[in-house]
Amino acid sequence: LKIALTDLFLNIISALPSQERIVGGTITSINNYPFTVSLQFSWDNVRFGHKCGATILNNRSAVSAIHCWVNNPVANRFRIRSGSTTKSSGGWMHNVAQLIGHPHFNRANLDNDIGIVRVATLFQIHLPTVRAARVAGTHHHVPDNHDVVALGWGNIHTDGPGSEQLRRVVLRAVNHTQCRMAFDYIIPIGLSLHQIVSVTGGLTANMLCANWIDASRSICFGDSGTGLLHNNVLVGVASFIGWDGCGSIRWPSVFVRVSRYETWIRTNS
């Protein structure tokens, strides 16, 4: 069974929490992670709310997860808030000029779940709260069991309220073979705030897994698109979790492996 982003999930969406944040993390400041931004969406182009996260690449582009907009690929329905610890106030709001999704995005298993958001009003990357991230190159290796840091405005647990402030959580990189075996026969859930993405198995070399030994820490709904850092270098983009929700002991959190996309990111950003 393969279930992708379709209208079939509208009835499921209403039963799931609308906003969730980092599980087991702590509040942090945008000064510590000035490349992290909130990707916001509106149905009426008036009221915008946090949908996903993104990471600044340069003064005109940020990288996020394509499943954040694949069902609504209309640039003027999105904004980015930069330079703010809080997702609904402060900093600067930027109109979105273009949404660029990876041409080989696979809805069935979320392979190549990466996209570029180009803004119409440039990021002020000379400011202390707005900076471009250091991005992993092709040869950047994340060793198994090494600490990585996930960021986001999602929830503290599956049924909890949304976090107004940016949070961080330390996870450990998971051996890829072990992670692939864990996901072979289950249905992961995408992390987008207003969309549910379900797929079956199919972890690829383009994916990077992370968790914590007792499942007390993870990413959650609303954390899609935000960055995973290794030695303060962007190595992952939050993509999906296991079917049983956030903080699963069986299924790690899964990220896009940024080092696999160095050329594509450079070309499109």
XYZ file of N, CA and C in Angstrom:
807
model
N 0.848 -1.198 0.000
C 0.000 0.000 0.000
C 0.877 1.239 0.000
N 0.630 2.109 -0.948
C 1.349 3.379 -1.004
C 0.333 4.510 -1.012
N 0.439 5.390 -0.034
C -0.512 6.489 0.095
C 0.253 7.797 0.057
N -0.009 8.632 -0.939
C 0.725 9.888 -1.103
C -0.157 11.062 -0.716
N 0.239 12.262 -1.115
C -0.504 13.484 -0.796
C -1.720 13.613 -1.699
N -2.871 13.158 -1.225
C -4.094 13.249 -2.014
C -5.220 13.740 -1.141
N -6.350 14.030 -1.751
C -7.524 14.476 -1.004
C -8.041 13.409 -0.056
N -7.559 12.173 -0.234
C -7.950 11.102 0.658
C -7.641 11.435 2.102
N -6.656 12.324 2.312
C -6.210 12.618 3.669
C -6.910 13.802 4.310
N -7.859 14.421 3.632
C -8.533 15.573 4.222
C -9.253 15.201 5.506
N -9.862 14.013 5.551
C -10.572 13.611 6.763
C -9.608 13.258 7.885
N -8.399 12.843 7.546
C -7.407 12.529 8.569
C -6.798 13.800 9.135
N -6.589 14.785 8.280
C -5.960 16.032 8.705
C -6.735 16.679 9.843
N -8.052 16.680 9.734
C -8.866 17.358 10.738
C -8.769 16.683 12.098
N -8.409 15.416 12.114
C -8.337 14.692 13.373
C -6.964 14.766 14.017
N -5.988 15.299 13.292
C -4.630 15.394 13.809
C -4.332 16.800 14.288
N -3.382 16.959 15.189
C -3.052 18.291 15.693
C -2.590 19.208 14.581
N -2.986 20.472 14.655
C -2.679 21.405 13.579
C -1.283 21.997 13.695
N -0.712 22.024 14.894
C 0.616 22.605 15.073
C 1.385 21.780 16.094
N 2.587 21.381 15.734
C 3.387 20.651 16.700
C 4.836 21.085 16.638
N 5.574 20.851 17.700
C 6.933 21.367 17.757
C 7.939 20.279 18.119
N 9.191 20.678 18.183
C 10.280 19.791 18.588
C 9.918 19.064 19.886
N 10.100 17.747 19.918
C 9.836 16.942 21.108
C 11.102 16.872 21.957
N 10.970 17.194 23.242
C 12.089 17.068 24.163
C 13.164 18.117 24.017
N 12.874 19.188 23.297
C 13.865 20.232 23.081
C 13.736 21.380 24.058
N 14.494 22.428 23.802
C 14.464 23.622 24.634
C 14.322 24.856 23.754
N 13.777 25.914 24.334
C 13.656 27.179 23.607
C 15.046 27.743 23.350
N 15.233 28.272 22.158
C 16.500 28.897 21.803
C 16.228 30.266 21.201
N 17.266 30.965 20.811
C 17.133 32.305 20.237
C 17.553 32.293 18.779
N 16.929 33.137 17.990
C 17.303 33.268 16.584
C 18.757 33.736 16.455
N 19.280 34.396 17.480
C 20.687 34.816 17.452
C 21.631 33.618 17.366
N 21.190 32.487 17.899
C 22.007 31.272 17.851
C 21.908 30.555 16.510
N 20.759 30.731 15.834
C 20.510 30.055 14.558
C 19.870 31.040 13.587
N 20.596 32.090 13.204
C 20.009 33.188 12.431
C 19.648 32.821 10.998
N 19.981 31.625 10.585
C 19.639 31.145 9.240
C 18.293 30.420 9.209
N 17.655 30.253 10.361
C 16.381 29.539 10.431
C 15.218 30.505 10.252
N 14.285 30.157 9.360
C 13.145 31.029 9.062
C 11.860 30.220 9.051
N 10.743 30.937 9.208
C 9.413 30.323 9.180
C 8.776 30.528 7.811
N 8.401 29.432 7.163
C 7.671 29.486 5.897
C 6.188 29.501 6.227
N 5.495 30.570 5.821
C 4.108 30.776 6.223
C 3.176 30.733 5.015
N 1.947 30.276 5.263
C 0.980 30.039 4.184
C -0.340 30.737 4.495
N -1.046 31.141 3.444
C -2.369 31.755 3.598
C -3.275 31.305 2.464
N -4.528 31.002 2.812
C -5.527 30.687 1.785
C -6.087 31.947 1.153
N -6.048 33.076 1.890
C -6.698 34.301 1.405
C -5.713 35.437 1.139
N -4.405 35.162 1.269
C -3.360 36.173 1.086
C -3.475 37.330 2.075
N -4.160 37.102 3.179
C -4.312 38.119 4.222
C -3.753 37.598 5.549
N -4.242 36.454 5.966
C -3.826 35.874 7.243
C -2.828 34.744 6.980
N -1.580 34.989 7.348
C -0.525 34.007 7.131
C -0.169 33.325 8.450
N 0.055 32.029 8.388
C 0.447 31.279 9.569
C 1.566 30.305 9.260
N 2.318 29.955 10.283
C 3.452 29.042 10.123
C 3.007 27.704 9.546
N 3.717 27.260 8.522
C 3.448 25.964 7.905
C 4.649 25.033 8.021
N 5.821 25.540 7.709
C 7.056 24.751 7.729
C 8.215 25.662 8.119
N 9.368 25.077 8.257
C 10.574 25.858 8.446
C 11.397 25.868 7.174
N 12.448 26.654 7.166
C 13.378 26.712 6.037
C 14.700 27.260 6.550
N 15.732 27.151 5.725
C 17.070 27.597 6.103
C 17.631 28.502 5.022
N 18.104 29.676 5.419
C 18.629 30.655 4.462
C 19.921 30.137 3.820
N 19.972 30.244 2.491
C 21.152 29.848 1.723
C 21.992 31.043 1.299
N 21.320 32.114 0.907
C 21.965 33.357 0.475
C 20.939 34.472 0.608
N 21.175 35.632 0.032
C 20.268 36.756 0.278
C 18.937 36.653 -0.455
N 18.767 35.650 -1.308
C 17.494 35.541 -2.022
C 16.806 34.185 -1.899
N 17.452 33.192 -1.259
C 16.912 31.834 -1.280
C 17.020 31.141 0.073
N 16.056 30.237 0.307
C 16.081 29.356 1.473
C 15.729 27.952 1.007
N 16.216 26.957 1.722
C 15.921 25.565 1.377
C 14.917 25.004 2.367
N 13.971 24.200 1.853
C 12.927 23.618 2.684
C 12.556 22.258 2.103
N 11.430 21.708 2.550
C 10.930 20.427 2.034
C 9.838 20.691 1.009
N 9.913 20.041 -0.144
C 8.942 20.294 -1.200
C 7.531 19.876 -0.794
N 7.389 18.896 0.112
C 6.025 18.488 0.474
C 5.280 19.593 1.226
N 5.997 20.644 1.634
C 5.335 21.782 2.284
C 4.438 22.552 1.320
N 4.699 22.451 0.017
C 3.884 23.204 -0.943
C 3.435 22.394 -2.149
N 3.733 21.109 -2.178
C 3.465 20.340 -3.396
C 1.990 20.349 -3.786
N 1.084 20.473 -2.827
C -0.348 20.518 -3.145
C -0.850 21.930 -3.395
N -0.048 22.926 -3.064
C -0.417 24.332 -3.282
C 0.806 25.098 -3.766
N 1.285 24.814 -4.964
C 2.533 25.423 -5.443
C 2.333 26.827 -6.002
N 1.707 27.692 -5.207
C 1.400 29.058 -5.634
C 2.235 30.008 -4.781
N 3.217 30.650 -5.386
C 4.195 31.435 -4.630
C 3.559 32.538 -3.799
N 2.535 33.226 -4.341
C 1.986 34.371 -3.610
C 1.130 33.968 -2.419
N 0.951 32.680 -2.181
C 0.261 32.229 -0.976
C 1.236 31.986 0.173
N 2.505 32.211 -0.087
C 3.528 31.965 0.926
C 4.283 33.249 1.270
N 4.757 33.303 2.503
C 5.652 34.346 2.978
C 6.737 33.668 3.810
N 7.831 34.367 4.013
C 8.862 33.899 4.938
C 9.092 34.970 5.991
N 9.110 34.537 7.256
C 9.494 35.444 8.341
C 10.936 35.129 8.733
N 11.795 36.119 8.606
C 13.205 35.944 8.963
C 13.546 36.794 10.178
N 14.629 36.441 10.846
C 15.157 37.269 11.918
C 14.342 37.313 13.186
N 13.541 36.273 13.440
C 12.691 36.295 14.631
C 12.692 34.946 15.337
N 12.811 34.982 16.665
C 12.677 33.772 17.468
C 11.239 33.285 17.463
N 10.292 34.225 17.394
C 8.877 33.869 17.392
C 8.362 33.753 15.963
N 7.416 32.836 15.768
C 6.959 32.566 14.405
C 5.867 33.517 13.929
N 5.210 34.235 14.833
C 4.075 35.067 14.419
C 4.293 36.557 14.632
N 5.488 36.949 15.032
C 5.766 38.378 15.197
C 7.272 38.610 15.117
N 7.630 39.880 14.905
C 9.035 40.254 14.882
C 9.716 39.945 13.565
N 10.939 40.373 13.449
C 11.722 40.110 12.256
C 11.184 40.810 11.026
N 11.343 40.151 9.880
C 10.925 40.719 8.595
C 10.111 39.692 7.831
N 9.062 40.169 7.168
C 8.258 39.309 6.305
C 8.683 39.520 4.856
N 8.841 38.429 4.134
C 9.293 38.463 2.744
C 8.261 37.796 1.848
N 7.847 38.481 0.800
C 7.029 37.832 -0.216
C 7.858 36.754 -0.906
N 7.183 35.721 -1.369
C 7.861 34.641 -2.082
C 7.697 34.843 -3.578
N 8.807 34.814 -4.292
C 8.781 35.021 -5.739
C 8.663 33.714 -6.508
N 9.250 32.638 -5.959
C 9.281 31.381 -6.711
C 9.477 30.195 -5.770
N 8.786 29.108 -6.069
C 8.948 27.844 -5.368
C 9.560 26.844 -6.347
N 10.736 26.342 -6.027
C 11.443 25.436 -6.929
C 11.554 24.073 -6.257
N 10.841 23.100 -6.773
C 10.900 21.754 -6.223
C 11.865 20.874 -6.986
N 12.434 19.912 -6.302
C 13.330 18.986 -6.991
C 12.554 18.230 -8.069
N 13.090 18.142 -9.284
C 12.341 17.536 -10.388
C 12.071 16.050 -10.214
N 12.803 15.395 -9.321
C 12.614 13.958 -9.132
C 11.990 13.636 -7.772
N 11.242 14.585 -7.218
C 10.515 14.321 -5.973
C 9.576 13.139 -6.173
N 9.606 12.196 -5.245
C 8.796 10.982 -5.319
C 7.747 11.002 -4.214
N 6.485 11.173 -4.587
C 5.421 11.218 -3.590
C 5.263 9.886 -2.860
N 5.638 8.801 -3.494
C 5.418 7.488 -2.905
C 6.304 7.223 -1.697
N 7.550 7.676 -1.748
C 8.437 7.426 -0.606
C 9.150 8.678 -0.100
N 8.748 9.850 -0.610
C 9.311 11.139 -0.206
C 10.797 11.274 -0.523
N 11.264 10.520 -1.508
C 12.640 10.710 -1.952
C 12.767 12.071 -2.636
N 13.915 12.711 -2.469
C 14.169 14.047 -3.034
C 13.164 15.089 -2.526
N 12.837 15.014 -1.238
C 11.869 15.935 -0.621
C 12.562 17.254 -0.272
N 12.994 17.951 -1.297
C 13.757 19.177 -1.091
C 13.339 20.227 -2.108
N 13.306 21.476 -1.673
C 12.926 22.559 -2.568
C 13.574 23.868 -2.155
N 13.598 24.797 -3.085
C 14.169 26.121 -2.858
C 13.057 27.159 -2.894
N 13.053 28.046 -1.909
C 12.117 29.170 -1.869
C 12.904 30.437 -2.170
N 12.555 31.098 -3.262
C 13.190 32.378 -3.589
C 12.276 33.509 -3.144
N 12.856 34.485 -2.463
C 12.063 35.592 -1.936
C 12.134 36.800 -2.862
N 11.057 37.600 -2.826
C 10.995 38.811 -3.655
C 11.743 39.965 -3.006
N 11.723 39.998 -1.681
C 12.464 41.016 -0.929
C 13.634 40.320 -0.241
N 14.834 40.750 -0.499
C 16.027 40.012 -0.115
C 16.202 39.882 1.396
N 16.792 38.762 1.811
C 17.183 38.584 3.202
C 18.335 39.534 3.526
N 18.261 40.172 4.689
C 19.301 41.112 5.114
C 20.393 40.344 5.867
N 21.176 39.577 5.128
C 22.085 38.615 5.751
C 23.311 39.245 6.412
N 23.368 40.568 6.432
C 24.435 41.248 7.170
C 24.054 41.470 8.629
N 22.802 41.192 8.994
C 22.330 41.424 10.357
C 22.652 40.230 11.259
N 22.790 40.463 12.572
C 23.122 39.354 13.474
C 22.029 38.303 13.589
N 20.778 38.663 13.260
C 19.680 37.695 13.352
C 19.278 37.119 11.999
N 19.983 37.490 10.952
C 19.688 36.976 9.603
C 21.015 36.632 8.923
N 21.275 35.361 8.791
C 22.537 34.912 8.193
C 22.287 33.738 7.246
N 23.220 33.519 6.342
C 23.174 32.329 5.494
C 23.856 31.174 6.223
N 23.304 29.984 6.075
C 23.868 28.805 6.728
C 25.083 28.281 5.976
N 25.926 27.584 6.688
C 26.968 26.780 6.052
C 26.316 25.470 5.625
N 26.472 25.116 4.368
C 25.764 23.968 3.800
C 26.739 22.824 3.531
N 26.335 21.616 3.911
C 27.191 20.449 3.729
C 27.514 20.219 2.259
N 28.788 19.991 1.983
C 29.212 19.645 0.636
C 29.111 18.149 0.396
N 29.441 17.738 -0.789
C 29.315 16.340 -1.198
C 30.051 15.386 -0.268
N 31.165 15.819 0.279
C 32.000 14.918 1.075
C 31.782 15.063 2.579
N 30.776 15.823 2.977
C 30.504 15.964 4.418
C 29.849 14.678 4.929
N 30.509 14.032 5.858
C 30.028 12.760 6.402
C 29.535 12.960 7.828
N 28.359 12.416 8.118
C 27.821 12.447 9.481
C 27.970 11.040 10.060
N 28.919 10.817 10.951
C 29.140 9.469 11.492
C 27.956 8.985 12.326
N 27.733 7.688 12.331
C 26.691 7.095 13.167
C 26.914 7.490 14.627
N 25.809 7.773 15.312
C 25.802 8.080 16.747
C 26.407 9.430 17.104
N 26.761 10.237 16.127
C 27.236 11.584 16.423
C 26.056 12.511 16.702
N 26.298 13.511 17.550
C 25.251 14.478 17.872
C 24.913 15.337 16.659
N 23.624 15.556 16.476
C 23.113 16.496 15.480
C 22.044 17.338 16.164
N 21.810 18.539 15.653
C 20.842 19.451 16.267
C 19.708 19.721 15.291
N 18.483 19.447 15.727
C 17.293 19.742 14.928
C 16.636 21.006 15.467
N 16.049 21.792 14.564
C 15.414 23.059 14.916
C 13.971 23.065 14.441
N 13.136 23.903 15.050
C 11.771 24.013 14.550
C 10.828 24.721 15.495
N 9.647 25.033 14.940
C 8.565 25.656 15.697
C 7.418 24.671 15.918
N 7.678 23.377 15.797
C 6.617 22.383 15.948
C 6.222 22.173 17.405
N 5.672 21.014 17.742
C 5.096 20.766 19.063
C 5.964 19.921 19.976
N 5.655 19.943 21.253
C 6.443 19.202 22.226
C 6.027 17.741 22.316
N 4.822 17.405 21.852
C 4.373 16.017 21.761
C 3.251 15.943 20.738
N 2.851 14.749 20.386
C 1.929 14.555 19.270
C 0.633 15.330 19.427
N 0.093 15.425 20.639
C -1.203 16.072 20.834
C -1.103 17.462 21.451
N 0.071 18.028 21.488
C 0.247 19.304 22.172
C -0.011 20.514 21.303
N -0.008 21.715 21.902
C -0.191 22.967 21.157
C 1.090 23.361 20.433
N 0.981 24.351 19.574
C 2.140 24.814 18.819
C 3.088 25.644 19.667
N 4.334 25.681 19.265
C 5.340 26.493 19.947
C 5.478 27.831 19.246
N 5.350 28.900 19.994
C 5.524 30.229 19.415
C 6.997 30.552 19.220
N 7.850 29.951 20.030
C 9.277 30.255 19.990
C 10.081 29.115 19.367
N 11.164 29.481 18.705
C 12.041 28.503 18.083
C 12.629 27.574 19.145
N 12.704 26.297 18.802
C 13.265 25.312 19.720
C 14.362 24.508 19.028
N 15.228 23.938 19.853
C 16.306 23.074 19.366
C 16.300 21.781 20.159
N 16.773 20.710 19.532
C 16.905 19.448 20.245
C 18.126 18.710 19.707
N 18.885 18.119 20.617
C 20.045 17.316 20.233
C 19.596 15.873 20.011
N 19.913 15.340 18.829
C 19.616 13.954 18.479
C 20.925 13.236 18.156
N 20.826 11.963 17.817
C 21.988 11.187 17.381
C 21.726 10.623 15.984
N 22.735 10.714 15.129
C 22.612 10.145 13.788
C 22.476 8.629 13.887
N 21.556 8.072 13.093
C 21.252 6.642 13.125
C 21.875 5.949 11.913
N 22.432 4.773 12.129
C 22.968 3.972 11.036
C 21.912 3.794 9.952
N 22.296 4.036 8.696
C 21.310 4.062 7.617
C 20.663 2.695 7.389
N 21.429 1.636 7.468
C 20.863 0.297 7.265
C 19.835 -0.025 8.334
N 20.132 0.305 9.577
C 19.182 0.070 10.661
C 17.911 0.883 10.462
N 18.066 2.119 10.029
C 16.900 2.970 9.812
C 16.048 2.428 8.668
N 16.690 2.008 7.597
C 15.948 1.470 6.454
C 15.153 0.232 6.854
N 15.731 -0.619 7.661
C 15.031 -1.821 8.114
C 13.822 -1.461 8.967
N 13.951 -0.416 9.786
C 12.836 0.001 10.639
C 11.648 0.478 9.824
N 11.921 1.118 8.671
C 10.850 1.692 7.864
C 10.364 0.779 6.739
N 10.898 -0.416 6.629
C 10.576 -1.269 5.490
C 9.087 -1.555 5.336
N 8.369 -1.723 6.442
C 6.988 -2.169 6.317
C 5.989 -1.301 7.062
N 6.346 -0.040 7.274
C 5.413 0.850 7.958
C 5.156 2.080 7.110
N 4.229 2.900 7.556
C 3.829 4.084 6.803
C 4.283 5.330 7.539
N 5.318 6.028 7.056
C 5.730 7.288 7.672
C 4.719 8.398 7.416
N 4.761 9.425 8.235
C 3.872 10.574 8.083
C 4.707 11.819 7.861
N 4.360 12.602 6.853
C 5.036 13.874 6.613
C 4.763 14.849 7.735
N 5.597 15.869 7.847
C 5.541 16.764 8.995
C 4.936 18.123 8.696
N 4.397 18.317 7.506
C 3.863 19.622 7.157
C 2.693 19.985 8.057
N 2.576 21.267 8.373
C 1.576 21.724 9.322
C 0.154 21.474 8.856
N -0.121 21.662 7.570
C -1.480 21.549 7.067
C -1.671 20.390 6.100
N -0.678 19.536 5.948
C -0.792 18.411 5.039
C -0.279 17.157 5.733
N -0.886 16.031 5.411
C -0.387 14.765 5.904
C 0.157 13.985 4.710
N 1.387 13.541 4.832
C 2.028 12.786 3.767
C 2.279 11.379 4.286
N 1.734 10.387 3.628
C 1.986 9.019 4.058
C 2.605 8.222 2.928
N 3.609 7.443 3.250
C 4.300 6.635 2.256
C 4.652 5.297 2.888
N 5.088 4.360 2.091
C 5.512 3.081 2.645
C 6.977 2.844 2.357
N 7.748 2.603 3.425
C 9.137 2.190 3.312
C 9.956 3.004 2.337
N 10.881 2.331 1.691
C 11.628 2.928 0.604
C 12.640 3.975 1.002
N 13.288 3.850 2.177
C 14.359 4.789 2.497
C 15.479 4.666 1.472
N 16.019 5.800 1.073
C 17.066 5.814 0.059
C 18.333 6.448 0.614
N 19.381 6.443 -0.195
C 20.651 7.055 0.202
C 20.539 8.560 0.322
N 19.447 9.142 -0.160
C 19.221 10.583 -0.070
C 18.641 10.994 1.276
N 18.458 10.040 2.170
C 17.826 10.304 3.460
C 18.804 10.073 4.601
N 18.609 10.829 5.669
C 19.450 10.776 6.864
C 18.533 10.631 8.069
N 18.823 9.685 8.940
C 17.959 9.414 10.093
C 18.621 9.862 11.396
N 17.784 10.270 12.343
C 18.283 10.674 13.660
C 17.212 10.415 14.709
N 17.633 10.069 15.909
C 16.697 9.908 17.022
C 17.455 10.027 18.336
N 16.777 9.643 19.428
C 17.408 9.613 20.744
C 17.139 8.255 21.353
N 18.024 7.787 22.190
C 17.991 6.405 22.651
C 16.677 6.016 23.328
N 16.044 6.947 24.056
C 14.811 6.595 24.762
C 13.576 7.237 24.146
N 13.699 7.747 22.923
C 12.573 8.336 22.187
C 11.992 9.569 22.869
N 12.733 10.169 23.788
C 12.235 11.368 24.466
C 12.460 12.622 23.636
N 13.150 12.485 22.503
C 13.449 13.636 21.650
C 13.182 13.271 20.190
N 12.607 14.219 19.444
C 12.409 14.012 18.005
C 11.884 15.299 17.387
N 11.738 15.273 16.055
C 10.993 16.319 15.376
C 9.528 15.913 15.359
N 8.653 16.847 14.942
C 7.229 16.554 14.963
C 6.531 17.361 13.872
N 5.198 17.243 13.779
C 4.435 17.991 12.784
C 4.734 19.485 12.908
N 4.844 20.166 11.790
C 5.175 21.580 11.802
C 6.663 21.858 11.735
N 7.482 20.807 11.920
C 8.934 20.969 11.828
C 9.461 20.715 10.420
N 8.599 20.306 9.494
C 9.041 20.054 8.122
C 9.866 21.206 7.578
N 10.898 20.862 6.852
C 11.672 21.877 6.145
C 12.757 22.530 6.960
N 12.687 22.432 8.286
C 13.718 23.061 9.111
C 14.999 22.233 9.087
N 16.081 22.842 9.547
C 17.387 22.246 9.363
C 17.817 21.270 10.436
N 18.692 20.364 10.034
C 19.425 19.485 10.936
C 20.898 19.854 10.794
N 21.558 20.105 11.921
C 22.932 20.600 11.915
C 23.896 19.572 12.481
N 25.058 19.488 11.858
C 26.168 18.691 12.380
C 27.382 19.603 12.416
N 27.897 19.862 13.609
C 28.989 20.830 13.773
C 28.616 22.187 13.174
N 27.356 22.556 13.360
C 26.796 23.833 12.902
C 26.774 23.970 11.376
N 26.820 22.851 10.681
C 26.685 22.815 9.221
C 25.348 22.166 8.887
N 24.624 22.730 7.921
C 23.334 22.175 7.523
C 23.544 20.852 6.803
N 23.091 19.760 7.420
C 23.248 18.431 6.819
C 21.917 17.780 6.485
N 20.807 18.311 7.026
C 19.509 17.691 6.791
C 18.383 18.689 6.728
N 17.301 18.278 6.048
C 16.051 19.038 5.984
C 14.948 18.111 6.484
N 14.221 18.516 7.523
C 13.220 17.652 8.149
C 12.168 17.211 7.142
N 11.899 15.890 7.092
C 11.004 15.343 6.079
C 9.841 14.545 6.657
N 10.113 13.434 7.393
C 8.981 12.652 7.911
C 9.356 11.851 9.146
N 8.300 11.292 9.770
C 8.431 10.476 10.976
C 7.611 9.207 10.795
N 7.641 8.326 11.796
C 6.885 7.083 11.730
C 5.404 7.265 11.997
N 4.636 6.243 11.621
C 3.175 6.287 11.698
C 2.662 6.487 13.114
N 3.415 6.053 14.119
C 2.912 6.148 15.491
C 3.158 7.511 16.116
N 3.600 8.482 15.329
C 3.699 9.851 15.812
C 5.087 10.254 16.263
N 5.129 11.341 17.008
C 6.395 11.973 17.377
C 7.018 11.275 18.584
N 8.337 11.203 18.607
C 9.026 10.580 19.722
C 8.884 9.074 19.739
N 8.961 8.443 18.577
C 8.810 6.991 18.480
C 10.115 6.286 18.823
N 10.029 5.231 19.604
C 11.220 4.453 19.921
C 11.562 3.492 18.789
N 10.562 3.200 17.924
C 10.774 2.244 16.828
C 11.311 2.915 15.575
N 10.839 4.137 15.287
C 11.133 4.757 14.003
C 11.795 6.118 14.192
N 12.978 6.273 13.682
C 13.686 7.558 13.800
C 13.009 8.662 13.002
N 13.409 9.898 13.273
C 13.039 11.031 12.428
C 13.897 10.968 11.167
N 13.303 11.353 10.031
C 14.009 11.239 8.752
C 14.158 12.613 8.110
N 15.339 12.864 7.581
C 15.703 14.142 6.982
C 16.236 13.909 5.570
N 16.107 14.922 4.728
C 16.792 14.910 3.442
C 18.291 15.065 3.706
N 19.104 14.248 3.054
C 20.553 14.311 3.234
C 21.113 15.396 2.302
N 21.409 16.555 2.858
C 21.758 17.737 2.072
C 23.006 17.534 1.219
N 23.959 16.768 1.704
C 25.211 16.589 0.960
C 24.999 15.950 -0.408
N 23.875 15.275 -0.593
C 23.574 14.651 -1.884
C 23.089 15.667 -2.921
N 22.856 16.896 -2.485
C 22.227 17.890 -3.366
C 23.074 19.145 -3.543
N 24.361 19.050 -3.279
C 25.214 20.239 -3.328
C 25.096 20.968 -4.663
N 25.220 20.264 -5.765
C 25.166 20.905 -7.085
C 23.783 21.455 -7.373
N 22.741 20.679 -7.063
C 21.368 21.126 -7.323
C 21.042 22.382 -6.513
N 21.439 22.408 -5.259
C 21.190 23.579 -4.413
C 21.918 24.795 -4.961
N 23.172 24.625 -5.298
C 23.954 25.746 -5.816
C 23.360 26.269 -7.129
N 22.903 25.392 -7.984
C 22.349 25.791 -9.279
C 21.033 26.540 -9.138
N 20.215 26.155 -8.160
C 18.857 26.698 -8.065
C 18.679 27.779 -7.009
N 19.704 28.020 -6.214
C 19.548 29.033 -5.172
C 20.039 30.405 -5.616
